[in-house]
Amino acid sequence: MNVDRITEKLNILADAAKYDVSCASSGSKRKNENKGLGNASNGICHSYTEDGRCVSLLKILLTNHCIFDCAYCVSRKSNDIKRAAFTVQEVVDLTINFYRRNYIEGLFLSSGIFKDADYTMERLVQVAKKLRTENNFNGYIHLKTIPGASDELMREAGLYADRLSVNLEMPTEAGLKLLAPDKNRQAMIDPMAFLKKEIIQRTEEKKLFKKAPMFAPAGQSTQVIIGATPENDSEILQTANHFYKNFNLKRVYYSGYVPVLADKRLPGLNTAVPMVRENRLYQADWLMRFYGFKVNEIVNTQQPLLDLDIDPKLGWAIRNMQAFPVDVNIADIQMILRVPGVGLLSAQKIISARKFGRLNWEQLKAIGVALNRAKYFITCKSNSFEKRDLTGTKIKQFILAESQSKYLKNQQNQLSIF
Amino acid sequence: MTRLIYDGTFEGLLTAVFEIYERKLNYINLQKIGVASTAMFEDVINVITDNDRASRVLNGLKKKLSANGVQRVYIAHMSEIENEENNIVGFIRHAFDAGRNIEEDYGNRFVLRISEIMVMMRREKHRMEAFIRFQKLKDETYYAVIEPDFNVLPLLIRHFRSRYADQKWMIYDIKRNYGLYYDLHDTEFISMEFSEAKSATDVEASNTEDEEVYQHLWKNYFKSVNIASRKNTKLHVRHIPKRYWKHLTEKI
Ligand code: SF4
């Protein structure tokens, strides 16, 4: 093995892949078979980058040669950079050896488009096939599908990969036209629809015949870049909602645009990465998926932007003061989940614990409720509760004042969910 | 207040519970042998571990708790977190004294504490599953050294067995001086004698040749995936607290 050459390739092709933010390795049910290597059921982050992102998969491009010229992408044809390409075997060896040392959960393989879509996709599928069939590898494999690749290849990809993704790139068709003139949205939506159909059909088969092969057991996901084009949060979340609903997507990833290229169609090179906004979008996404919120409750035409100061759940609460206060000792879980400062876990604990007796402030605190927020919105077994008839705006002021010093310091760092 | 001193085993703790009920003790302080006490005037009972009594308590507990609840008690004790005995006994007594299953009575401080310990143990277990870094030795064994905050090694068996079924591996807890070894068939606990000159972490001489190459590639990969304009050290350290760094290939 030529160590220097491999090192250089790895540096180039990992660097080019890192802007794709999806890293999840969860949601699959692949088990270790016949005393082989690995399983894909845990979703472990094995390390964290210095910017605090999870490192779970070996995330690389097969090559950064590309015939397309998408404005936002470092690998675009017109960008003057070093190019490199792995062989199929090189990717297989890296994956296996990293996996055996417990560095990674598996592989996330993507690629620039060389020659044409099918030619590229075929190589990606070959890597996955080799790992599964020759190396008895049961770790996680995420393949990015190349828009325009044939159904046959997509189907084969699904047999070996745990997850497939087609990146929408831009939240709207107009945004895509502007920045990725070679791509068209329909060419992205078609494979998504194909995969959805295929996944549903295979899952049905699997129910009838235990032996039927798995097909992309971790489903499909997509990524949209935010902040490169002028779409507002409402448009972005409506798009996400549409794809969750109609294409059964497992995840939509929001990637704050990192200015890497000078181009008059793009934000300037010194623009900050919209990290707070990105975080608010993830929070809103969680509200839709786990907290029972409808997208219109979070953003709508009157309220097209997420508040950057406060999280979207608190935002909803102060716009809907008529729904509060909630008595945590009798309210149903749906409503308790809507209380700012109460997370999924503490909501469940409240429901369990109150069967043994009504809960008071100390107990709620011990259970994990963030009282500095929740206190404005709930009552419990206690005579002391917020009796002033506060407006939403006032509450926001109080909460912000209380967390001000903390917040200002953390402004760039807030990535926790609630 | 009565002070009970036991030998630190789970059976010993259960025997202590037996004595508490037999002697109708109310205010107690259970301590592992060797822990210094500051109180001067108190009754002291030396609990002599008795398997018979212990299993009677355990059987009683099984009637009051689900299998999972019993396991929680066991894991809480196994954690070896100092001075948790009284919380564990508090939990057991609450379970015996209440008229129904109390596992979800989070308003009770013992129940809440046990669930906190479970969270701590689970987190530490997850961290080990994530942060363990194997090195390939010449005899093809993949070897890793750990120093977990709590005693989680026994909880790691299932995960590593089902993941690395086709390679020999060994995970060694150098804080507690025992390890887990899988030889492609069985896993067993082992403890090793290291000479003064060679410590458990000192294995470079026995590494395979490609070991160095893959460590080098992994470090490079880790550097390449960083996005400098998003740097966030606070978040980074929150995810990987510094005490874990010394065994992480990419951080040394
Ligand atoms: S097709 Fe993919 S790799 Fe090529 S320029 Fe567009 S985004 Fe970049």
PDB file of C-alpha atoms in Angstrom, chain A residues 130-367:
ATOM      1  CA  LYS A 130     -18.128  -6.100  -2.188  1.00  0.00           C
ATOM      2  CA  LEU A 131     -18.449  -5.155   1.470  1.00  0.00           C
ATOM      3  CA  ARG A 132     -21.561  -7.237   1.921  1.00  0.00           C
ATOM      4  CA  THR A 133     -20.800 -10.266  -0.178  1.00  0.00           C
ATOM      5  CA  GLU A 134     -17.018 -10.647  -0.050  1.00  0.00           C
ATOM      6  CA  ASN A 135     -16.318  -9.294   3.430  1.00  0.00           C
ATOM      7  CA  ASN A 136     -19.471 -10.397   5.211  1.00  0.00           C
ATOM      8  CA  PHE A 137     -19.756  -6.827   6.474  1.00  0.00           C
ATOM      9  CA  ASN A 138     -22.935  -6.017   8.377  1.00  0.00           C
ATOM     10  CA  GLY A 139     -22.045  -2.482   9.428  1.00  0.00           C
ATOM     11  CA  TYR A 140     -23.920   0.553   8.235  1.00  0.00           C
ATOM     12  CA  ILE A 141     -23.798   1.651   4.613  1.00  0.00           C
ATOM     13  CA  HIS A 142     -25.309   4.883   3.376  1.00  0.00           C
ATOM     14  CA  LEU A 143     -25.105   5.509  -0.342  1.00  0.00           C
ATOM     15  CA  LYS A 144     -25.906   8.779  -1.942  1.00  0.00           C
ATOM     16  CA  THR A 145     -27.748   8.041  -5.115  1.00  0.00           C
ATOM     17  CA  ILE A 146     -26.884   9.873  -8.266  1.00  0.00           C
ATOM     18  CA  PRO A 147     -29.879  11.630  -9.817  1.00  0.00           C
ATOM     19  CA  GLY A 148     -30.621  10.093 -13.189  1.00  0.00           C
ATOM     20  CA  ALA A 149     -29.228   6.640 -12.415  1.00  0.00           C
ATOM     21  CA  SER A 150     -31.289   3.730 -13.737  1.00  0.00           C
ATOM     22  CA  ASP A 151     -33.959   2.002 -11.654  1.00  0.00           C
ATOM     23  CA  GLU A 152     -32.000  -1.222 -11.920  1.00  0.00           C
ATOM     24  CA  LEU A 153     -28.993   0.303 -10.163  1.00  0.00           C
ATOM     25  CA  MET A 154     -31.170   1.967  -7.571  1.00  0.00           C
ATOM     26  CA  ARG A 155     -32.755  -1.361  -6.807  1.00  0.00           C
ATOM     27  CA  GLU A 156     -29.378  -3.034  -6.427  1.00  0.00           C
ATOM     28  CA  ALA A 157     -28.186  -0.204  -4.198  1.00  0.00           C
ATOM     29  CA  GLY A 158     -31.161  -0.785  -1.937  1.00  0.00           C
ATOM     30  CA  LEU A 159     -30.254  -4.429  -1.514  1.00  0.00           C
ATOM     31  CA  TYR A 160     -26.832  -3.638  -0.064  1.00  0.00           C
ATOM     32  CA  ALA A 161     -27.251  -0.248   1.583  1.00  0.00           C
ATOM     33  CA  ASP A 162     -28.986   0.558   4.837  1.00  0.00           C
ATOM     34  CA  ARG A 163     -29.897   4.030   3.778  1.00  0.00           C
ATOM     35  CA  LEU A 164     -30.137   5.823   0.474  1.00  0.00           C
ATOM     36  CA  SER A 165     -30.348   9.535   0.029  1.00  0.00           C
ATOM     37  CA  VAL A 166     -31.114  11.895  -2.774  1.00  0.00           C
ATOM     38  CA  ASN A 167     -30.167  15.445  -1.901  1.00  0.00           C
ATOM     39  CA  LEU A 168     -32.676  18.091  -2.831  1.00  0.00           C
ATOM     40  CA  GLU A 169     -29.858  20.612  -2.311  1.00  0.00           C
ATOM     41  CA  MET A 170     -32.049  23.715  -2.511  1.00  0.00           C
ATOM     42  CA  PRO A 171     -35.354  24.076  -0.685  1.00  0.00           C
ATOM     43  CA  THR A 172     -37.212  25.195  -3.814  1.00  0.00           C
ATOM     44  CA  GLU A 173     -37.071  24.587  -7.522  1.00  0.00           C
ATOM     45  CA  ALA A 174     -36.220  28.220  -8.201  1.00  0.00           C
ATOM     46  CA  GLY A 175     -33.231  28.042  -5.870  1.00  0.00           C
ATOM     47  CA  LEU A 176     -31.986  24.938  -7.613  1.00  0.00           C
ATOM     48  CA  LYS A 177     -32.320  26.498 -11.074  1.00  0.00           C
ATOM     49  CA  LEU A 178     -30.307  29.452  -9.950  1.00  0.00           C
ATOM     50  CA  LEU A 179     -27.384  27.564  -8.415  1.00  0.00           C
ATOM     51  CA  ALA A 180     -27.344  24.173 -10.066  1.00  0.00           C
ATOM     52  CA  PRO A 181     -28.235  24.761 -13.699  1.00  0.00           C
ATOM     53  CA  ASP A 182     -27.225  21.185 -14.677  1.00  0.00           C
ATOM     54  CA  LYS A 183     -29.684  19.628 -12.257  1.00  0.00           C
ATOM     55  CA  ASN A 184     -33.408  19.525 -12.351  1.00  0.00           C
ATOM     56  CA  ARG A 185     -35.719  18.904  -9.502  1.00  0.00           C
ATOM     57  CA  GLN A 186     -37.773  16.267 -11.207  1.00  0.00           C
ATOM     58  CA  ALA A 187     -34.634  14.148 -11.638  1.00  0.00           C
ATOM     59  CA  MET A 188     -34.315  14.186  -7.856  1.00  0.00           C
ATOM     60  CA  ILE A 189     -37.924  13.571  -7.046  1.00  0.00           C
ATOM     61  CA  ASP A 190     -38.255  10.600  -9.402  1.00  0.00           C
ATOM     62  CA  PRO A 191     -35.721   8.420  -7.577  1.00  0.00           C
ATOM     63  CA  MET A 192     -37.269   9.416  -4.249  1.00  0.00           C
ATOM     64  CA  ALA A 193     -40.645   8.266  -5.449  1.00  0.00           C
ATOM     65  CA  PHE A 194     -39.109   5.106  -6.859  1.00  0.00           C
ATOM     66  CA  LEU A 195     -37.374   4.349  -3.558  1.00  0.00           C
ATOM     67  CA  LYS A 196     -40.498   5.023  -1.558  1.00  0.00           C
ATOM     68  CA  LYS A 197     -42.469   2.579  -3.666  1.00  0.00           C
ATOM     69  CA  GLU A 198     -39.725   0.005  -3.531  1.00  0.00           C
ATOM     70  CA  ILE A 199     -39.258   0.329   0.239  1.00  0.00           C
ATOM     71  CA  ILE A 200     -42.966  -0.090   0.912  1.00  0.00           C
ATOM     72  CA  GLN A 201     -43.214  -3.084  -1.388  1.00  0.00           C
ATOM     73  CA  ARG A 202     -40.172  -4.803   0.104  1.00  0.00           C
ATOM     74  CA  THR A 203     -41.362  -4.190   3.626  1.00  0.00           C
ATOM     75  CA  GLU A 204     -44.626  -5.884   2.744  1.00  0.00           C
ATOM     76  CA  GLU A 205     -42.750  -8.837   1.284  1.00  0.00           C
ATOM     77  CA  LYS A 206     -40.619  -9.025   4.377  1.00  0.00           C
ATOM     78  CA  LYS A 207     -43.729  -9.317   6.497  1.00  0.00           C
ATOM     79  CA  LEU A 208     -44.889 -12.301   4.483  1.00  0.00           C
ATOM     80  CA  PHE A 209     -41.552 -13.987   3.937  1.00  0.00           C
ATOM     81  CA  LYS A 210     -39.007 -13.652   6.708  1.00  0.00           C
ATOM     82  CA  LYS A 211     -36.273 -14.638   4.274  1.00  0.00           C
ATOM     83  CA  ALA A 212     -37.000 -11.855   1.797  1.00  0.00           C
ATOM     84  CA  PRO A 213     -33.959  -9.588   1.481  1.00  0.00           C
ATOM     85  CA  MET A 214     -33.862  -6.290   3.328  1.00  0.00           C
ATOM     86  CA  PHE A 215     -34.188  -3.207   1.209  1.00  0.00           C
ATOM     87  CA  ALA A 216     -32.664   0.005   2.567  1.00  0.00           C
ATOM     88  CA  PRO A 217     -33.882  -0.831   6.087  1.00  0.00           C
ATOM     89  CA  ALA A 218     -32.940   2.616   7.391  1.00  0.00           C
ATOM     90  CA  GLY A 219     -35.036   4.286   4.696  1.00  0.00           C
ATOM     91  CA  GLN A 220     -34.159   7.403   2.756  1.00  0.00           C
ATOM     92  CA  SER A 221     -33.136  10.880   3.753  1.00  0.00           C
ATOM     93  CA  THR A 222     -32.307  14.141   2.056  1.00  0.00           C
ATOM     94  CA  GLN A 223     -30.408  17.340   2.656  1.00  0.00           C
ATOM     95  CA  VAL A 224     -31.204  20.960   1.881  1.00  0.00           C
ATOM     96  CA  ILE A 225     -28.679  23.754   2.011  1.00  0.00           C
ATOM     97  CA  ILE A 226     -29.961  26.810   3.797  1.00  0.00           C
ATOM     98  CA  GLY A 227     -28.798  30.377   3.536  1.00  0.00           C
ATOM     99  CA  ALA A 228     -27.399  30.078   0.007  1.00  0.00           C
ATOM    100  CA  THR A 229     -30.692  31.093  -1.574  1.00  0.00           C
ATOM    101  CA  PRO A 230     -33.342  33.477  -0.202  1.00  0.00           C
ATOM    102  CA  GLU A 231     -36.034  30.969   0.857  1.00  0.00           C
ATOM    103  CA  ASN A 232     -37.573  31.759   4.245  1.00  0.00           C
ATOM    104  CA  ASP A 233     -38.017  29.289   7.102  1.00  0.00           C
ATOM    105  CA  SER A 234     -41.654  28.741   6.252  1.00  0.00           C
ATOM    106  CA  GLU A 235     -40.817  27.633   2.716  1.00  0.00           C
ATOM    107  CA  ILE A 236     -38.049  25.377   4.003  1.00  0.00           C
ATOM    108  CA  LEU A 237     -40.187  23.698   6.646  1.00  0.00           C
ATOM    109  CA  GLN A 238     -43.162  23.336   4.299  1.00  0.00           C
ATOM    110  CA  THR A 239     -40.852  21.558   1.868  1.00  0.00           C
ATOM    111  CA  ALA A 240     -39.536  19.297   4.614  1.00  0.00           C
ATOM    112  CA  ASN A 241     -43.068  18.556   5.754  1.00  0.00           C
ATOM    113  CA  HIS A 242     -44.113  17.730   2.205  1.00  0.00           C
ATOM    114  CA  PHE A 243     -41.288  15.221   1.839  1.00  0.00           C
ATOM    115  CA  TYR A 244     -41.855  13.661   5.253  1.00  0.00           C
ATOM    116  CA  LYS A 245     -45.510  13.178   4.423  1.00  0.00           C
ATOM    117  CA  ASN A 246     -45.380  12.157   0.786  1.00  0.00           C
ATOM    118  CA  PHE A 247     -42.092  10.322   0.477  1.00  0.00           C
ATOM    119  CA  ASN A 248     -41.850   8.714   3.922  1.00  0.00           C
ATOM    120  CA  LEU A 249     -38.425  10.272   4.470  1.00  0.00           C
ATOM    121  CA  LYS A 250     -36.670   9.285   7.655  1.00  0.00           C
ATOM    122  CA  ARG A 251     -34.783  12.552   7.997  1.00  0.00           C
ATOM    123  CA  VAL A 252     -34.386  15.919   6.374  1.00  0.00           C
ATOM    124  CA  TYR A 253     -31.011  17.510   7.084  1.00  0.00           C
ATOM    125  CA  TYR A 254     -30.522  21.258   7.077  1.00  0.00           C
ATOM    126  CA  SER A 255     -27.040  22.319   6.192  1.00  0.00           C
ATOM    127  CA  GLY A 256     -26.106  25.930   6.908  1.00  0.00           C
ATOM    128  CA  TYR A 257     -24.272  27.155   3.840  1.00  0.00           C
ATOM    129  CA  VAL A 258     -20.516  27.423   4.378  1.00  0.00           C
ATOM    130  CA  PRO A 259     -19.199  30.060   1.972  1.00  0.00           C
ATOM    131  CA  VAL A 260     -16.377  28.343   0.150  1.00  0.00           C
ATOM    132  CA  LEU A 261     -16.604  29.929  -3.281  1.00  0.00           C
ATOM    133  CA  ALA A 262     -16.817  33.395  -4.712  1.00  0.00           C
ATOM    134  CA  ASP A 263     -19.766  33.631  -7.065  1.00  0.00           C
ATOM    135  CA  LYS A 264     -22.084  36.541  -7.622  1.00  0.00           C
ATOM    136  CA  ARG A 265     -25.114  34.268  -7.167  1.00  0.00           C
ATOM    137  CA  LEU A 266     -23.953  33.307  -3.667  1.00  0.00           C
ATOM    138  CA  PRO A 267     -23.533  35.022  -0.297  1.00  0.00           C
ATOM    139  CA  GLY A 268     -20.070  36.626   0.023  1.00  0.00           C
ATOM    140  CA  LEU A 269     -17.096  34.685   1.288  1.00  0.00           C
ATOM    141  CA  ASN A 270     -17.075  36.473   4.628  1.00  0.00           C
ATOM    142  CA  THR A 271     -20.701  35.627   5.427  1.00  0.00           C
ATOM    143  CA  ALA A 272     -21.065  33.760   8.713  1.00  0.00           C
ATOM    144  CA  VAL A 273     -22.434  30.230   8.608  1.00  0.00           C
ATOM    145  CA  PRO A 274     -26.091  30.532   9.747  1.00  0.00           C
ATOM    146  CA  MET A 275     -25.645  28.188  12.681  1.00  0.00           C
ATOM    147  CA  VAL A 276     -28.334  29.558  14.968  1.00  0.00           C
ATOM    148  CA  ARG A 277     -30.852  29.448  12.168  1.00  0.00           C
ATOM    149  CA  GLU A 278     -29.827  25.918  11.292  1.00  0.00           C
ATOM    150  CA  ASN A 279     -30.310  24.929  14.917  1.00  0.00           C
ATOM    151  CA  ARG A 280     -33.766  26.528  15.043  1.00  0.00           C
ATOM    152  CA  LEU A 281     -34.750  24.574  11.930  1.00  0.00           C
ATOM    153  CA  TYR A 282     -33.679  21.316  13.563  1.00  0.00           C
ATOM    154  CA  GLN A 283     -35.691  22.227  16.648  1.00  0.00           C
ATOM    155  CA  ALA A 284     -38.730  22.952  14.494  1.00  0.00           C
ATOM    156  CA  ASP A 285     -38.179  19.650  12.681  1.00  0.00           C
ATOM    157  CA  TRP A 286     -38.200  17.828  16.038  1.00  0.00           C
ATOM    158  CA  LEU A 287     -41.424  19.558  17.005  1.00  0.00           C
ATOM    159  CA  MET A 288     -43.034  18.244  13.827  1.00  0.00           C
ATOM    160  CA  ARG A 289     -41.709  14.716  14.178  1.00  0.00           C
ATOM    161  CA  PHE A 290     -41.874  14.048  17.917  1.00  0.00           C
ATOM    162  CA  TYR A 291     -43.953  16.688  19.657  1.00  0.00           C
ATOM    163  CA  GLY A 292     -47.106  16.555  17.575  1.00  0.00           C
ATOM    164  CA  PHE A 293     -46.838  20.056  16.126  1.00  0.00           C
ATOM    165  CA  LYS A 294     -48.227  20.832  12.688  1.00  0.00           C
ATOM    166  CA  VAL A 295     -45.941  22.798  10.448  1.00  0.00           C
ATOM    167  CA  ASN A 296     -48.439  25.667  10.299  1.00  0.00           C
ATOM    168  CA  GLU A 297     -48.329  26.084  14.032  1.00  0.00           C
ATOM    169  CA  ILE A 298     -44.613  26.752  13.849  1.00  0.00           C
ATOM    170  CA  VAL A 299     -44.361  28.875  10.717  1.00  0.00           C
ATOM    171  CA  ASN A 300     -47.009  30.343   8.417  1.00  0.00           C
ATOM    172  CA  THR A 301     -47.593  33.328   6.212  1.00  0.00           C
ATOM    173  CA  GLN A 302     -47.939  35.711   9.147  1.00  0.00           C
ATOM    174  CA  GLN A 303     -44.948  34.142  10.841  1.00  0.00           C
ATOM    175  CA  PRO A 304     -42.587  33.165   8.013  1.00  0.00           C
ATOM    176  CA  LEU A 305     -39.383  33.248  10.068  1.00  0.00           C
ATOM    177  CA  LEU A 306     -38.331  31.345  13.137  1.00  0.00           C
ATOM    178  CA  ASP A 307     -37.400  33.555  16.044  1.00  0.00           C
ATOM    179  CA  LEU A 308     -33.622  33.420  16.465  1.00  0.00           C
ATOM    180  CA  ASP A 309     -33.770  34.568  20.113  1.00  0.00           C
ATOM    181  CA  ILE A 310     -35.909  31.760  21.395  1.00  0.00           C
ATOM    182  CA  ASP A 311     -36.642  28.201  20.417  1.00  0.00           C
ATOM    183  CA  PRO A 312     -39.746  27.516  18.303  1.00  0.00           C
ATOM    184  CA  LYS A 313     -41.599  25.759  21.109  1.00  0.00           C
ATOM    185  CA  LEU A 314     -41.359  28.757  23.378  1.00  0.00           C
ATOM    186  CA  GLY A 315     -42.280  30.844  20.345  1.00  0.00           C
ATOM    187  CA  TRP A 316     -45.483  28.867  19.865  1.00  0.00           C
ATOM    188  CA  ALA A 317     -46.321  29.039  23.575  1.00  0.00           C
ATOM    189  CA  ILE A 318     -46.104  32.802  23.858  1.00  0.00           C
ATOM    190  CA  ARG A 319     -48.246  33.239  20.770  1.00  0.00           C
ATOM    191  CA  ASN A 320     -50.836  30.898  22.286  1.00  0.00           C
ATOM    192  CA  MET A 321     -51.150  32.037  25.871  1.00  0.00           C
ATOM    193  CA  GLN A 322     -54.824  31.047  25.864  1.00  0.00           C
ATOM    194  CA  ALA A 323     -53.709  27.394  26.029  1.00  0.00           C
ATOM    195  CA  PHE A 324     -51.951  27.923  29.375  1.00  0.00           C
ATOM    196  CA  PRO A 325     -51.500  27.394  32.270  1.00  0.00           C
ATOM    197  CA  VAL A 326     -51.482  23.613  32.058  1.00  0.00           C
ATOM    198  CA  ASP A 327     -52.033  21.554  35.204  1.00  0.00           C
ATOM    199  CA  VAL A 328     -49.321  18.906  34.906  1.00  0.00           C
ATOM    200  CA  ASN A 329     -51.184  16.616  37.266  1.00  0.00           C
ATOM    201  CA  ILE A 330     -54.142  16.173  34.947  1.00  0.00           C
ATOM    202  CA  ALA A 331     -53.248  17.352  31.441  1.00  0.00           C
ATOM    203  CA  ASP A 332     -52.730  14.770  28.703  1.00  0.00           C
ATOM    204  CA  ILE A 333     -49.244  14.083  27.397  1.00  0.00           C
ATOM    205  CA  GLN A 334     -49.834  15.956  24.141  1.00  0.00           C
ATOM    206  CA  MET A 335     -50.341  19.166  26.075  1.00  0.00           C
ATOM    207  CA  ILE A 336     -47.526  18.537  28.527  1.00  0.00           C
ATOM    208  CA  LEU A 337     -45.193  18.098  25.582  1.00  0.00           C
ATOM    209  CA  ARG A 338     -46.110  21.590  24.479  1.00  0.00           C
ATOM    210  CA  VAL A 339     -44.902  23.198  27.686  1.00  0.00           C
ATOM    211  CA  PRO A 340     -41.589  25.037  27.198  1.00  0.00           C
ATOM    212  CA  GLY A 341     -38.925  23.454  29.376  1.00  0.00           C
ATOM    213  CA  VAL A 342     -40.455  19.979  29.257  1.00  0.00           C
ATOM    214  CA  GLY A 343     -38.725  17.431  27.023  1.00  0.00           C
ATOM    215  CA  LEU A 344     -39.850  14.014  25.802  1.00  0.00           C
ATOM    216  CA  LEU A 345     -38.259  12.221  28.710  1.00  0.00           C
ATOM    217  CA  SER A 346     -39.549  14.475  31.452  1.00  0.00           C
ATOM    218  CA  ALA A 347     -43.042  14.421  29.941  1.00  0.00           C
ATOM    219  CA  GLN A 348     -43.075  10.644  30.159  1.00  0.00           C
ATOM    220  CA  LYS A 349     -41.742  10.735  33.704  1.00  0.00           C
ATOM    221  CA  ILE A 350     -44.469  13.159  34.742  1.00  0.00           C
ATOM    222  CA  ILE A 351     -47.149  10.872  33.356  1.00  0.00           C
ATOM    223  CA  SER A 352     -45.699   7.875  35.239  1.00  0.00           C
ATOM    224  CA  ALA A 353     -44.938   9.641  38.498  1.00  0.00           C
ATOM    225  CA  ARG A 354     -48.271  11.386  38.930  1.00  0.00           C
ATOM    226  CA  LYS A 355     -50.004   8.041  39.252  1.00  0.00           C
ATOM    227  CA  PHE A 356     -48.364   7.854  42.686  1.00  0.00           C
ATOM    228  CA  GLY A 357     -49.505  11.245  43.846  1.00  0.00           C
ATOM    229  CA  ARG A 358     -49.722  14.818  42.635  1.00  0.00           C
ATOM    230  CA  LEU A 359     -46.372  16.383  41.855  1.00  0.00           C
ATOM    231  CA  ASN A 360     -44.957  19.595  43.274  1.00  0.00           C
ATOM    232  CA  TRP A 361     -42.270  21.990  42.052  1.00  0.00           C
ATOM    233  CA  GLU A 362     -39.357  20.184  43.723  1.00  0.00           C
ATOM    234  CA  GLN A 363     -40.371  16.883  42.199  1.00  0.00           C
ATOM    235  CA  LEU A 364     -40.792  18.413  38.757  1.00  0.00           C
ATOM    236  CA  LYS A 365     -37.375  19.928  39.036  1.00  0.00           C
ATOM    237  CA  ALA A 366     -35.873  16.618  40.128  1.00  0.00           C
ATOM    238  CA  ILE A 367     -37.553  14.907  37.182  1.00  0.00           C
TER     239      ILE A 367
END
